[in-house]
CSV table of C-alpha atoms in Angstrom, one decimal:
chain,number,residue,atom,x,y,z
A,1,UNK,CA,-7.2,33.1,6.3
A,2,UNK,CA,-8.3,31.2,9.3
A,3,UNK,CA,-9.0,34.4,11.3
A,4,UNK,CA,-11.3,36.1,8.9
A,5,UNK,CA,-14.6,37.1,10.4
A,6,UNK,CA,-18.2,37.5,8.8
A,7,UNK,CA,-20.5,40.4,9.5
A,8,UNK,CA,-21.4,39.0,13.0
A,9,UNK,CA,-17.8,38.4,14.0
A,10,UNK,CA,-17.8,34.7,13.5
A,11,UNK,CA,-14.8,33.0,12.4
A,12,UNK,CA,-14.3,29.7,10.9
A,13,UNK,CA,-13.7,28.2,14.3
A,14,UNK,CA,-17.0,29.7,15.5
A,15,UNK,CA,-18.8,28.3,12.6
A,16,UNK,CA,-17.3,24.9,12.8
A,17,UNK,CA,-18.3,24.8,16.4
A,18,UNK,CA,-21.8,25.8,15.5
A,19,UNK,CA,-22.6,23.8,12.2
A,20,UNK,CA,-19.8,21.3,12.0
A,21,UNK,CA,-20.4,17.6,11.2
A,22,UNK,CA,-20.0,16.2,14.7
A,23,UNK,CA,-17.9,13.2,13.4
A,24,UNK,CA,-15.5,15.6,11.7
A,25,UNK,CA,-15.6,18.6,14.2
A,26,UNK,CA,-12.8,17.5,16.4
A,27,UNK,CA,-10.5,17.2,13.2
A,28,UNK,CA,-11.8,20.6,11.8
A,29,UNK,CA,-11.1,22.4,15.2
A,30,UNK,CA,-7.6,20.9,15.3
A,31,UNK,CA,-6.8,22.0,11.7
A,32,UNK,CA,-8.1,25.5,12.5
A,33,UNK,CA,-6.1,25.8,15.6
A,34,UNK,CA,-2.9,24.4,13.8
A,35,UNK,CA,-3.5,27.0,11.1
A,36,UNK,CA,-3.4,29.9,13.5
A,37,UNK,CA,-7.0,30.3,14.6
A,38,UNK,CA,-7.6,32.6,17.7
A,39,UNK,CA,-9.3,30.1,20.1
A,40,UNK,CA,-10.2,33.2,22.2
A,41,UNK,CA,-11.7,35.3,19.5
A,42,UNK,CA,-15.2,36.4,20.4
A,43,UNK,CA,-18.0,37.5,18.1
A,44,UNK,CA,-20.2,40.6,18.4
A,45,UNK,CA,-21.9,39.0,21.4
A,46,UNK,CA,-18.6,38.2,23.2
A,47,UNK,CA,-19.3,34.4,22.3
A,48,UNK,CA,-16.1,32.4,21.8
A,49,UNK,CA,-15.8,28.9,20.1
A,50,UNK,CA,-15.3,27.5,23.6
A,51,UNK,CA,-18.7,29.1,24.7
A,52,UNK,CA,-20.2,27.4,21.7
A,53,UNK,CA,-18.8,24.0,22.4
A,54,UNK,CA,-19.8,23.9,26.0
A,55,UNK,CA,-23.3,25.1,25.1
A,56,UNK,CA,-23.6,22.3,22.7
A,57,UNK,CA,-22.1,19.7,24.9
A,58,UNK,CA,-19.3,18.8,22.6
A,59,UNK,CA,-16.9,17.4,25.2
A,60,UNK,CA,-14.1,16.4,22.7
A,61,UNK,CA,-14.1,20.0,21.2
A,62,UNK,CA,-14.1,21.6,24.5
A,63,UNK,CA,-10.9,19.5,25.6
A,64,UNK,CA,-9.3,20.3,22.2
A,65,UNK,CA,-10.0,24.1,22.6
A,66,UNK,CA,-8.6,24.0,26.1
A,67,UNK,CA,-5.5,22.2,25.0
A,68,UNK,CA,-5.2,25.0,22.3
A,69,UNK,CA,-5.2,27.4,25.4
A,70,UNK,CA,-8.7,28.7,25.1
A,71,UNK,CA,-9.6,30.8,28.2
A,72,UNK,CA,-12.3,29.2,30.3
A,73,UNK,CA,-12.8,32.3,32.2
A,74,UNK,CA,-13.6,34.7,29.3
A,75,UNK,CA,-17.1,36.2,29.7
A,76,UNK,CA,-19.7,37.0,26.9
A,77,UNK,CA,-21.6,40.1,26.9
A,78,UNK,CA,-24.1,38.6,29.2
A,79,UNK,CA,-21.3,37.8,31.7
A,80,UNK,CA,-21.4,34.0,31.3
A,81,UNK,CA,-18.1,31.9,31.1
A,82,UNK,CA,-18.0,28.8,29.1
A,83,UNK,CA,-18.3,26.9,32.3
A,84,UNK,CA,-21.7,28.7,33.2
A,85,UNK,CA,-22.8,28.1,29.8
A,86,UNK,CA,-22.3,24.4,30.3
A,87,UNK,CA,-24.1,24.4,33.6
A,88,UNK,CA,-27.0,26.4,32.1
A,89,UNK,CA,-27.4,23.8,29.2
A,90,UNK,CA,-27.0,20.8,31.5
A,91,UNK,CA,-23.7,19.9,30.0
A,92,UNK,CA,-21.6,19.0,33.1
A,93,UNK,CA,-19.5,16.0,31.7
């Protein structure tokens, strides 16, 4: 089940974005999206996979999540959008 969440509300898509092998991350993200993963699902802090990818500067994953209809305007509990997260972490590619 690609939508199952752990005790923190993290789904496989969150975990792939956090801990994925960089060389395989784009492929993993694509497979999860194709499998029905919710690209806009937020964990207990309101963090989406797009927040994680922008925070880490993973440009290819950001593009793939956006193609999968991730909402760039969704805010986490601190009020940050993915774009603000990218700017805050100096990832403005």
